[in-house]
Coordinates of C-alpha atoms in Angstrom, one line a residue:
M1 CA 79.9 104.0 125.5
R2 CA 76.1 104.1 125.3
L3 CA 73.7 103.4 128.2
C4 CA 70.7 101.4 127.0
A5 CA 67.2 101.5 128.5
P6 CA 66.6 98.8 131.1
A7 CA 66.4 95.4 129.5
P8 CA 65.8 91.8 130.6
A9 CA 68.8 89.9 131.8
R10 CA 70.6 88.2 129.0
Q11 CA 72.9 85.1 129.1
P12 CA 76.5 86.0 128.6
N13 CA 78.3 85.0 125.4
G14 CA 81.8 83.7 125.5
R15 CA 84.1 86.0 124.4
G16 CA 106.4 83.9 93.6
G17 CA 106.8 80.4 94.1
A18 CA 107.7 78.1 96.9
E19 CA 110.9 78.8 98.9
R20 CA 113.9 76.7 97.8
G21 CA 114.3 73.7 100.1
V22 CA 110.8 74.0 101.6
A23 CA 107.9 71.7 100.7
Q24 CA 104.5 73.0 99.8
P25 CA 102.0 73.6 102.6
H26 CA 101.1 70.7 104.8
L27 CA 97.4 70.5 105.3
S28 CA 97.2 69.9 109.1
G29 CA 94.3 71.1 111.2
A30 CA 94.3 74.9 111.6
C31 CA 94.0 76.5 115.0
S32 CA 90.7 78.3 114.5
P33 CA 90.2 81.2 114.6
A34 CA 93.9 81.8 114.1
A35 CA 94.1 80.3 110.7
A36 CA 95.7 83.6 109.9
M37 CA 99.3 83.7 111.1
D38 CA 98.9 87.1 112.7
V39 CA 97.5 86.8 116.2
G40 CA 96.2 89.8 118.2
A41 CA 94.4 90.3 121.5
A42 CA 91.0 89.4 119.9
D43 CA 92.1 85.9 118.9
F44 CA 94.7 85.0 121.5
A45 CA 92.6 83.5 124.3
R46 CA 90.8 81.2 121.8
C47 CA 94.1 80.2 120.2
L48 CA 96.0 79.5 123.4
P49 CA 94.8 75.8 124.0
C50 CA 95.8 74.9 120.5
L51 CA 99.2 76.6 120.9
Q52 CA 99.8 74.8 124.1
D53 CA 99.1 71.5 122.4
R54 CA 101.5 72.3 119.5
V55 CA 104.3 73.5 121.8
G56 CA 104.0 70.3 123.8
R57 CA 104.4 68.1 120.7
A58 CA 107.1 70.2 119.0
A59 CA 110.6 69.0 118.4
F60 CA 111.9 72.6 118.9
L61 CA 110.9 76.2 118.7
G62 CA 112.2 79.1 116.5
L63 CA 112.0 82.6 118.0
D64 CA 112.4 86.1 116.6
M65 CA 111.3 89.6 117.8
E66 CA 110.9 93.1 116.5
F67 CA 111.3 96.0 118.9
T68 CA 110.6 99.7 119.1
G69 CA 114.4 100.3 119.3
L70 CA 117.7 98.5 119.8
H71 CA 120.4 100.6 121.3
S72 CA 119.4 103.5 123.6
A73 CA 121.1 106.8 122.9
F74 CA 121.0 107.5 126.7
P75 CA 123.4 107.4 128.3
Q76 CA 126.0 108.3 125.6
N77 CA 128.4 105.7 124.4
N78 CA 125.8 102.9 124.8
Q79 CA 126.6 101.3 121.4
P80 CA 128.3 97.9 121.4
S81 CA 132.1 98.1 121.4
L82 CA 135.0 95.6 121.0
F83 CA 136.2 96.9 124.4
D84 CA 133.0 95.6 126.1
S85 CA 133.3 92.6 128.4
P86 CA 130.2 90.4 128.6
A87 CA 129.2 92.1 131.9
E88 CA 129.7 95.6 130.4
R89 CA 127.7 94.7 127.3
Y90 CA 124.9 93.3 129.5
Q91 CA 124.6 96.6 131.3
K92 CA 124.3 98.4 128.0
V93 CA 121.6 96.0 126.7
R94 CA 119.8 96.1 130.0
Q95 CA 119.4 99.9 129.8
S96 CA 118.1 99.6 126.2
V97 CA 115.6 96.8 127.1
Q98 CA 114.2 98.9 130.0
R99 CA 113.5 101.8 127.5
F100 CA 112.2 99.8 124.5
T101 CA 109.5 97.2 124.1
I102 CA 108.5 94.3 121.8
T103 CA 106.2 95.1 118.9
Q104 CA 106.0 91.6 117.4
L105 CA 107.1 88.2 118.6
G106 CA 107.5 85.4 116.0
L107 CA 107.2 81.8 117.1
A108 CA 107.8 78.9 114.7
I109 CA 106.8 75.5 116.0
F110 CA 108.7 72.7 114.3
S111 CA 107.1 69.3 114.7
E112 CA 108.8 66.1 113.5
E113 CA 106.2 64.3 111.5
N114 CA 107.9 61.2 110.2
S115 CA 111.2 60.2 108.5
N116 CA 113.1 63.5 108.6
K117 CA 110.1 65.6 107.7
Y118 CA 109.2 68.7 109.8
V119 CA 105.9 70.7 109.7
V120 CA 106.1 74.4 110.7
H121 CA 103.4 76.4 112.3
S122 CA 104.6 80.0 112.3
Y123 CA 102.9 82.9 114.2
N124 CA 103.2 86.6 114.5
F125 CA 102.1 87.8 118.0
F126 CA 101.4 91.5 118.2
L127 CA 102.2 92.6 121.8
F128 CA 101.3 95.7 123.8
P129 CA 102.0 96.2 127.5
S130 CA 99.1 95.4 129.8
T131 CA 97.0 98.4 131.1
L132 CA 95.1 96.4 133.7
G133 CA 95.7 97.9 137.1
V134 CA 99.5 98.1 136.8
T135 CA 101.8 101.1 136.6
D136 CA 101.3 102.9 133.3
A137 CA 104.1 101.8 130.9
E138 CA 106.2 104.3 129.0
L139 CA 107.1 103.4 125.4
T140 CA 110.3 104.7 123.8
L141 CA 110.5 104.7 120.0
S142 CA 113.7 104.8 118.0
T143 CA 113.2 106.6 114.7
S144 CA 115.6 104.3 112.8
S145 CA 113.8 101.2 114.1
I146 CA 110.4 102.6 113.2
Q147 CA 111.5 103.5 109.7
F148 CA 113.1 100.1 109.3
L149 CA 109.9 98.2 110.2
S150 CA 107.7 100.5 108.2
H151 CA 109.9 99.8 105.1
Y152 CA 109.1 96.1 105.5
G153 CA 105.4 96.6 105.9
F154 CA 105.0 96.4 109.7
D155 CA 101.4 97.1 110.7
Y156 CA 101.5 99.5 113.6
N157 CA 97.7 99.6 113.8
K158 CA 97.7 95.9 114.9
F159 CA 100.5 96.7 117.5
L160 CA 98.6 99.7 119.0
K161 CA 95.0 98.6 118.7
D162 CA 95.1 94.8 119.0
G163 CA 98.3 94.1 120.8
I164 CA 98.2 91.2 123.3
P165 CA 98.8 92.4 126.8
Y166 CA 101.6 90.9 129.0
M167 CA 103.2 91.4 132.4
N168 CA 106.1 90.0 134.4
E169 CA 105.9 88.4 137.8
L170 CA 106.6 91.6 139.7
Q171 CA 103.8 93.4 137.9
E172 CA 101.4 90.4 138.5
N173 CA 102.2 90.5 142.2
I174 CA 101.3 94.2 142.4
L175 CA 98.1 93.6 140.5
S176 CA 97.2 90.6 142.7
Q177 CA 97.7 92.7 145.9
R178 CA 95.5 95.5 144.6
L179 CA 92.8 92.9 143.8
L180 CA 93.0 91.5 147.3
E181 CA 92.7 95.0 148.8
G182 CA 89.9 96.0 146.5
N183 CA 92.0 98.9 145.4
W184 CA 91.5 98.9 141.6
K185 CA 93.4 101.6 139.7
V186 CA 92.4 102.6 136.2
C187 CA 95.7 103.4 134.4
S188 CA 94.4 104.3 130.9
A189 CA 93.3 107.9 130.6
L190 CA 90.8 106.8 127.9
N191 CA 89.4 104.1 130.2
L192 CA 89.2 106.6 133.1
N193 CA 86.9 108.9 131.2
V194 CA 84.7 105.9 130.2
V195 CA 84.5 104.7 133.9
K196 CA 83.6 108.2 135.2
K197 CA 80.8 108.4 132.6
A198 CA 79.5 105.0 133.5
I199 CA 79.5 105.8 137.3
D200 CA 77.5 109.0 136.6
E201 CA 75.0 107.3 134.4
V202 CA 74.5 104.2 136.6
T203 CA 74.2 106.4 139.7
C204 CA 71.4 108.4 138.1
W205 CA 69.7 105.2 136.9
I206 CA 69.9 103.3 140.2
A207 CA 68.1 106.0 142.2
A208 CA 64.8 105.1 140.5
A209 CA 65.5 101.4 139.7
K210 CA 63.9 98.5 141.6
E211 CA 65.7 95.4 142.8
G212 CA 66.2 93.1 139.8
D213 CA 66.2 95.9 137.2
T214 CA 69.0 95.9 134.7
V215 CA 70.7 98.3 132.4
I216 CA 73.2 97.6 129.6
L217 CA 76.4 99.6 128.9
Q218 CA 77.4 99.4 125.3
D219 CA 80.4 100.1 123.1
L220 CA 83.1 99.1 125.5
S221 CA 86.5 97.6 124.7
D222 CA 87.8 94.5 126.5
S223 CA 89.9 96.5 129.0
Q224 CA 87.1 99.1 129.5
M225 CA 84.6 96.2 130.3
L226 CA 86.8 95.1 133.1
D227 CA 87.6 98.5 134.5
V228 CA 83.9 99.6 134.4
Q229 CA 82.8 96.4 136.3
L230 CA 85.4 96.6 139.0
V231 CA 85.0 100.3 139.7
L232 CA 81.1 100.0 139.7
R233 CA 81.2 97.1 142.1
Q234 CA 83.6 99.0 144.3
A235 CA 81.6 102.2 144.3
L236 CA 78.1 100.8 144.5
P237 CA 77.5 97.9 146.9
N238 CA 73.9 97.3 145.6
V239 CA 74.8 96.5 142.0
W240 CA 76.1 93.5 140.1
T241 CA 77.8 93.4 136.7
Q242 CA 78.0 90.8 134.0
P243 CA 79.8 90.9 130.6
L244 CA 77.7 90.2 127.5
G245 CA 78.6 89.7 123.9
D246 CA 79.3 92.5 121.5
N247 CA 81.3 94.7 124.0
E248 CA 78.4 95.1 126.5
V249 CA 78.2 95.0 130.3
M250 CA 74.9 94.4 132.1
V251 CA 74.4 96.2 135.4
K252 CA 71.8 94.8 137.8
K253 CA 70.4 96.2 141.0
V254 CA 70.6 93.6 143.8
S255 CA 70.2 93.3 147.5
L256 CA 73.3 93.2 149.7
Q257 CA 72.6 89.5 150.6
H258 CA 72.3 88.6 146.9
R259 CA 75.5 90.5 146.1
R260 CA 77.4 88.3 148.7
L261 CA 76.1 85.2 147.1
L262 CA 77.1 86.3 143.6
E263 CA 80.6 87.2 144.7
S264 CA 81.2 83.7 145.8
S265 CA 80.3 82.3 142.4
S266 CA 83.1 80.4 140.6
H267 CA 81.8 81.8 137.2
D268 CA 82.3 85.4 138.0
S269 CA 84.2 87.1 135.2
C270 CA 85.8 89.5 137.7
Q271 CA 87.1 86.7 139.9
K272 CA 90.8 87.3 140.8
E273 CA 92.3 84.4 138.9
L274 CA 90.3 85.2 135.8
I275 CA 91.5 88.8 135.9
L276 CA 95.1 87.7 136.4
T277 CA 94.9 85.3 133.5
S278 CA 93.5 88.0 131.2
A279 CA 96.1 90.5 132.4
R280 CA 99.0 88.0 131.8
G281 CA 97.9 87.7 128.2
F282 CA 101.0 86.5 126.2
T283 CA 102.8 85.7 129.5
N284 CA 100.5 82.6 129.6
L285 CA 102.1 81.3 126.4
F286 CA 105.6 82.3 127.7
Q287 CA 105.0 80.1 130.8
I288 CA 103.8 77.2 128.6
I289 CA 107.0 77.5 126.6
V290 CA 109.1 77.5 129.8
R291 CA 107.4 74.5 131.2
A292 CA 107.8 72.6 127.9
K293 CA 111.6 72.8 128.0
K294 CA 111.9 72.5 124.2
P295 CA 115.1 73.6 122.5
L296 CA 114.8 77.4 121.7
V297 CA 116.4 78.6 118.5
G298 CA 117.2 82.1 117.5
H299 CA 119.8 84.2 115.6
N300 CA 121.9 86.7 117.5
M301 CA 119.5 86.2 120.3
L302 CA 121.0 88.0 123.2
M303 CA 118.6 91.0 122.9
D304 CA 115.6 88.5 122.5
L305 CA 116.6 86.7 125.7
C306 CA 116.9 90.0 127.6
H307 CA 113.4 91.1 126.5
L308 CA 111.9 87.6 127.4
H309 CA 113.3 87.9 130.9
D310 CA 112.3 91.6 131.4
K311 CA 108.8 91.5 129.9
F312 CA 107.5 88.1 130.9
Y313 CA 109.6 86.8 133.8
N314 CA 111.0 89.6 136.0
P315 CA 112.8 92.9 135.5
L316 CA 116.4 92.3 134.4
P317 CA 118.7 92.0 137.5
E318 CA 121.8 94.2 137.9
S319 CA 124.0 91.1 138.1
Y320 CA 125.2 89.7 134.8
E321 CA 125.8 86.3 136.4
E322 CA 122.3 86.2 137.9
F323 CA 120.9 87.0 134.5
K324 CA 122.7 84.0 133.0
K325 CA 121.5 81.7 135.8
N326 CA 117.9 82.8 135.3
I327 CA 117.9 82.3 131.5
H328 CA 119.5 78.9 131.8
H329 CA 116.8 77.9 134.4
L330 CA 114.1 79.1 132.0
F331 CA 115.5 77.7 128.8
P332 CA 117.9 74.7 129.4
V333 CA 118.7 74.3 125.7
L334 CA 119.4 77.5 123.7
I335 CA 120.8 77.3 120.1
D336 CA 122.0 80.5 118.4
T337 CA 122.2 79.8 114.6
K338 CA 124.7 82.7 114.3
T339 CA 127.1 80.8 116.6
V340 CA 126.5 77.6 114.6
T341 CA 127.0 79.0 111.2
K342 CA 130.1 81.1 112.2
S343 CA 131.7 77.8 113.1
I344 CA 130.7 75.6 110.1
W345 CA 131.6 78.5 107.7
K346 CA 135.2 77.5 108.3
N347 CA 134.7 74.0 106.9
Y348 CA 132.8 75.0 103.7
Q349 CA 133.5 77.3 100.8
F350 CA 130.5 79.5 101.6
P351 CA 130.2 83.1 100.3
R352 CA 130.5 85.6 103.1
V353 CA 127.0 86.6 104.0
S354 CA 125.7 88.7 106.9
N355 CA 121.9 88.5 107.5
L356 CA 119.7 85.5 108.3
L357 CA 117.9 85.4 105.0
E358 CA 121.2 85.2 103.1
V359 CA 122.4 82.4 105.3
Y360 CA 119.2 80.5 104.6
E361 CA 119.5 81.0 100.9
V362 CA 123.1 79.7 100.9
L363 CA 122.2 76.6 102.8
C364 CA 119.3 76.0 100.4
S365 CA 121.4 76.5 97.3
S366 CA 121.9 73.7 94.8
D367 CA 125.6 74.2 94.9
L368 CA 125.7 73.1 98.5
N369 CA 123.0 70.5 98.3
P370 CA 122.9 69.2 94.7
V371 CA 120.4 66.4 95.2
D372 CA 120.4 65.1 98.7
P373 CA 117.5 62.7 99.5
T374 CA 118.4 62.6 103.1
C375 CA 118.2 66.4 103.6
P376 CA 115.4 67.4 106.0
V377 CA 112.1 68.3 104.4
I378 CA 110.4 71.4 105.9
A379 CA 106.7 71.9 105.1
F380 CA 104.5 74.8 106.1
A381 CA 101.3 74.0 107.8
S382 CA 98.1 75.3 106.2
D383 CA 97.9 78.2 108.7
S384 CA 101.4 79.4 107.6
A385 CA 101.0 78.8 103.8
R386 CA 101.7 82.5 103.0
Y387 CA 105.4 82.0 103.6
A388 CA 105.5 79.1 101.1
E389 CA 104.6 81.6 98.4
K390 CA 106.6 84.7 99.3
A391 CA 109.5 85.5 101.5
A392 CA 108.8 88.1 104.3
P393 CA 112.2 89.1 105.8
H394 CA 112.0 91.0 109.1
E395 CA 108.5 89.8 109.8
A396 CA 109.0 88.0 113.1
A397 CA 107.2 84.8 112.3
Y398 CA 109.1 84.4 109.0
D399 CA 112.5 85.1 110.6
A400 CA 111.6 82.5 113.3
F401 CA 111.0 80.0 110.5
L402 CA 114.3 80.9 109.0
C403 CA 116.1 80.3 112.3
G404 CA 114.6 76.8 112.6
S405 CA 115.3 75.9 109.0
V406 CA 119.0 77.1 109.2
L407 CA 119.4 75.0 112.3
L408 CA 118.1 71.8 110.6
K409 CA 120.2 72.4 107.4
S410 CA 123.3 73.2 109.4
A411 CA 122.9 70.1 111.6
H412 CA 122.4 68.0 108.5
L413 CA 125.7 69.3 107.0
L414 CA 127.5 68.4 110.3
L415 CA 126.0 64.9 110.3
C416 CA 126.9 64.2 106.7
E417 CA 130.5 65.3 107.4
L418 CA 131.0 62.9 110.2
T419 CA 129.1 59.8 108.9
D420 CA 128.6 57.9 105.7
D421 CA 125.5 58.1 103.5
A422 CA 124.0 54.9 104.8
A423 CA 124.0 56.2 108.4
T424 CA 122.2 59.4 107.4
A425 CA 119.4 57.8 105.3
N426 CA 116.8 58.7 107.9
P427 CA 118.3 61.0 110.5
S428 CA 116.2 61.9 113.5
F429 CA 116.1 65.2 115.3
S430 CA 117.9 63.6 118.3
Q431 CA 120.8 62.8 115.9
Y432 CA 120.8 66.5 114.8
L433 CA 120.9 67.6 118.5
T434 CA 123.9 65.4 119.1
M435 CA 125.7 67.1 116.2
L436 CA 124.8 70.5 117.7
A437 CA 125.7 69.7 121.4
E438 CA 128.9 71.7 121.4
Y439 CA 126.9 74.9 120.5
F440 CA 124.2 74.5 123.2
N441 CA 123.7 77.7 125.2
K442 CA 126.4 79.6 123.4
V443 CA 124.8 82.9 122.2
N444 CA 126.7 85.0 119.7
F445 CA 128.3 88.1 121.2
I446 CA 128.4 90.9 118.6
R447 CA 131.6 93.0 118.6
G448 CA 132.9 92.4 122.0
G449 CA 135.6 90.8 124.2
V450 CA 134.3 87.2 123.8
S451 CA 133.0 85.3 120.8
S452 CA 129.9 84.0 122.7
I453 CA 128.0 84.1 126.0
N454 CA 127.8 80.6 127.5
F455 CA 124.6 80.4 129.6
S456 CA 125.7 77.1 131.1
G457 CA 129.4 77.8 131.8
E458 CA 132.3 80.1 131.2
D459 CA 132.0 82.6 128.3
A460 CA 134.1 81.6 125.2
S461 CA 137.1 83.8 124.5
C462 CA 138.0 84.7 120.9
R463 CA 141.2 85.5 119.0
Y464 CA 141.2 89.1 117.9
P465 CA 144.0 91.0 116.1
P466 CA 146.4 92.8 118.5
P467 CA 145.3 96.3 119.6
L468 CA 147.0 99.3 118.1
V469 CA 148.1 102.5 119.8
V470 CA 148.0 106.0 118.2
C471 CA 150.4 108.6 119.4
V472 CA 149.4 112.1 118.3
R473 CA 151.9 114.7 117.5
G474 CA 151.2 118.3 116.6
W475 CA 147.4 117.9 116.5
P476 CA 146.1 119.5 119.7
R477 CA 142.7 118.6 121.3
L478 CA 142.1 115.6 119.1
D479 CA 139.3 113.3 120.3
E480 CA 138.0 109.8 119.6
R481 CA 135.4 111.0 117.1
Q482 CA 138.1 112.8 115.0
I483 CA 140.3 109.7 115.0
Y484 CA 137.4 107.5 113.9
Q485 CA 136.6 109.9 111.0
E486 CA 140.2 109.9 110.0
L487 CA 140.4 106.1 109.8
Q488 CA 136.8 105.4 108.6
P489 CA 137.7 105.5 104.8
L490 CA 140.1 102.6 105.4
C491 CA 138.3 100.5 107.9
R492 CA 136.3 100.5 111.2
F493 CA 138.0 100.6 114.5
D494 CA 136.6 101.0 118.0
I495 CA 138.6 103.8 119.8
R496 CA 139.3 104.6 123.4
R497 CA 141.5 107.4 124.9
L498 CA 144.6 106.0 126.6
S499 CA 146.2 109.3 127.7
E500 CA 146.2 113.0 126.7
N501 CA 147.9 112.2 123.3
Q502 CA 147.4 108.5 123.0
F503 CA 144.5 106.4 121.8
I504 CA 144.0 102.6 121.7
L505 CA 142.3 101.0 118.6
L506 CA 140.6 97.6 118.4
S507 CA 139.4 95.8 115.3
N508 CA 138.0 92.3 114.7
R509 CA 139.8 91.8 111.4
F510 CA 143.5 91.3 110.9
K511 CA 143.5 92.8 107.4
H512 CA 142.3 96.1 108.9
V513 CA 145.2 96.2 111.3
I514 CA 147.7 95.4 108.6
R515 CA 146.2 98.1 106.3
V516 CA 146.4 100.8 108.9
L517 CA 149.9 99.9 110.0
H518 CA 151.0 100.1 106.4
D519 CA 149.2 103.3 105.3
Y520 CA 150.2 105.3 108.4
K521 CA 153.8 104.2 108.9
D522 CA 155.0 107.6 107.7
H523 CA 152.2 109.8 108.8
P524 CA 153.5 113.2 110.2
K525 CA 151.0 113.5 113.0
L526 CA 149.7 110.0 113.8
Q527 CA 152.2 107.4 114.8
I528 CA 150.4 104.0 114.8
S529 CA 152.0 100.9 116.2
V530 CA 151.1 97.6 117.9
Y531 CA 150.1 98.1 121.5
R532 CA 152.5 96.8 124.1
H533 CA 151.2 96.7 127.6
W534 CA 154.6 97.2 129.3
R535 CA 155.3 100.2 127.0
H536 CA 152.0 101.9 126.5
S537 CA 149.9 101.2 129.6
P538 CA 149.4 104.4 131.7
H539 CA 149.5 102.2 134.9
V540 CA 152.8 100.6 133.9
N541 CA 154.3 104.0 132.9
C542 CA 153.1 105.5 136.2
L543 CA 154.6 102.5 138.1
L544 CA 157.9 102.9 136.3
K545 CA 158.1 106.6 137.0
V546 CA 157.4 106.1 140.7
S547 CA 159.9 103.2 140.8
G548 CA 162.5 105.4 139.1
I549 CA 161.9 108.3 141.5
V550 CA 162.1 105.9 144.5
A551 CA 165.3 104.3 143.1
L552 CA 166.9 107.8 142.5
W553 CA 166.1 108.9 146.0
S554 CA 167.4 105.7 147.4
L555 CA 170.7 106.1 145.5
L556 CA 171.0 109.7 146.7
A557 CA 170.3 108.7 150.3
F558 CA 172.9 106.0 150.0
V559 CA 175.5 108.3 148.4
L560 CA 174.9 111.2 150.9
G561 CA 174.4 109.0 153.9
G562 CA 177.5 106.8 153.2
A563 CA 180.0 109.6 152.4
P564 CA 183.0 109.8 154.9
S565 CA 183.0 112.8 157.2
C566 CA 185.9 115.2 157.1
S567 CA 187.7 115.9 160.5
P568 CA 189.2 119.4 161.0

C-alpha cells in the first residue's frame, strides 16, 4: 500500500478435432468479459447478470466440482464401506465435507435452441472461502487429491489468488450482525497489517489536514479496500472514504454533520447490503440456481450436493433425513447420470466402463449410434469453444458438460426403445424428461447398503451377494487388515469383525463370492462359508446360550423339586 500526497477528489470508477457427437461452436453472444471459460473473483460480478439470464432460459444445468480432498482420514475407518447404511455414509461424508473445500465448480448451461439442438455454455468457477468479517476458514488438503488435480493441469494460482468468495446463511447472519453493531473484524493477517499501516498514516496526515482535503491509498486488493474503509470510518469519525479505480481508496476529511449526510447515501460502497452482496460472492449465483428450479444433473453427485448445502446454504445438519429434506427443497429435480447409465447398461451390449469420460465416449460411438438423424445435437457456445477442440477430463466445466451430454444421449436411447422412428423425429426436452422420470432424485450410492439415495422418498435397496463368514483356526490375533491382505490378490471384500475368531465379508459381485468359496474350501486356517444369521450372529448365539442355561436350570428345578420324599 502506498499513501499518495493529497489530491483533488476523483470520480469513482466501477469496478485435435471436434468431440464425437458434438457440433462445432455455436456463435452466440459471449458474456463479456467472461468470454474465457475460467471465471475468477475479478470477473464474477460483471458476469453475474449474464449468468442469471442464461440460467433462467436453460433447459437444465450440468454440475461438477473438484475438491481439496474426498475422504477424511480422521477419524479412522472413514472410507466408504458396503456395511454402510445411508445414514452412516452421510455421517462419513459430512465429516469430510467439514474438513475439505471446493477448489473449482463447473456449471454447464444447456439451452434448447430449436428442434432437438442444445447450446452449451460451460464455466469453471474458481472458489475461495470469504475472508470478509467472518471466522477465518481452515483449509485441509489431501495429498492424493492435490497430486491428482495437478496431474490434470489444475491452476492453483487462480484458486488461491483469484478465487470467488462465498458464504452460507449462518456466516452471512454473523457478518450482518457485526455490520449492524459496527464491530468489523479483519480476519486476514495480511489485511490486518495493511489496515494498521493505513490507520497510522491517515492519523498522521489528518492532524495537519483541513476539512475537504483528501489523500489516496494505493495498491490495495479488493478485500483490503473494504477492510481499510470500514476500520478507518470506525476509528476516525471525521473522515470519509470512497473507492477509486486501480485498487485505490480516497480518504477525505469531513465535518461530523457532513459525515452523517454521507452515511445516509444510497450510493455508499460500504453500505450493508452492498457489503453482504460482495461477501456472498458465488453464493449469489447459487441462490439464482435455486430460484430457477431447473433440473440439476451430475455424476455420482452425493459429495457435490453435500458441499452445495454446507458451503452455500447452511452447515450440514446432523440428521440424515433433514439433509435429504433440505436438498429436495433446494433442487426439486436431481438427475444422477451414474444412476441412469447403471440401469440402461442392462438393456444394451455396452462395454463395462467406469469413469464419466468413458461413458460419454461409448454413448457417442458409431456402433451405438450408426447414423441417427434424430439424435440430439449438442453445440458449444463461442465462450466454450475450447472444449470442442480438445477434451479436458477432470476440469470441472468439461465434466459438467459431459454430465449433460450423457443425460441427453441416455434419454434419447430410452425414447427410441419405447417409440417408433416417426415419433422421435423431433423429440423435445420435455419428452426426454418423461423418459427419465423414474430416475428423478435418485443419487447413486457408492459401495453401500442401498443402490441409490432417494431425495424424494424411500432409499432404493439393492440385491447384493450373500455375506460370507470367516472362522479362524490356529491363527492368533488376526485382524481385519490381515484378512483383507490375504484375500486382496483374488478380489476385494469389505471386512468387519464378528467375534474373537470370526469375521464377516461383504462384496458387491457374485463372482467374487463364488471364487473365494471355491479357493478356500480346504484352507487349513480360514474356514469360509455363507453367513447364516441364526447360526453366526453373536446375538443369536448369546440368546441360544442363555435360553439353554435357563432351560437346563428349569429342568433341574423340575427334577429336584418334583422327586418323591423318602419317609423313615
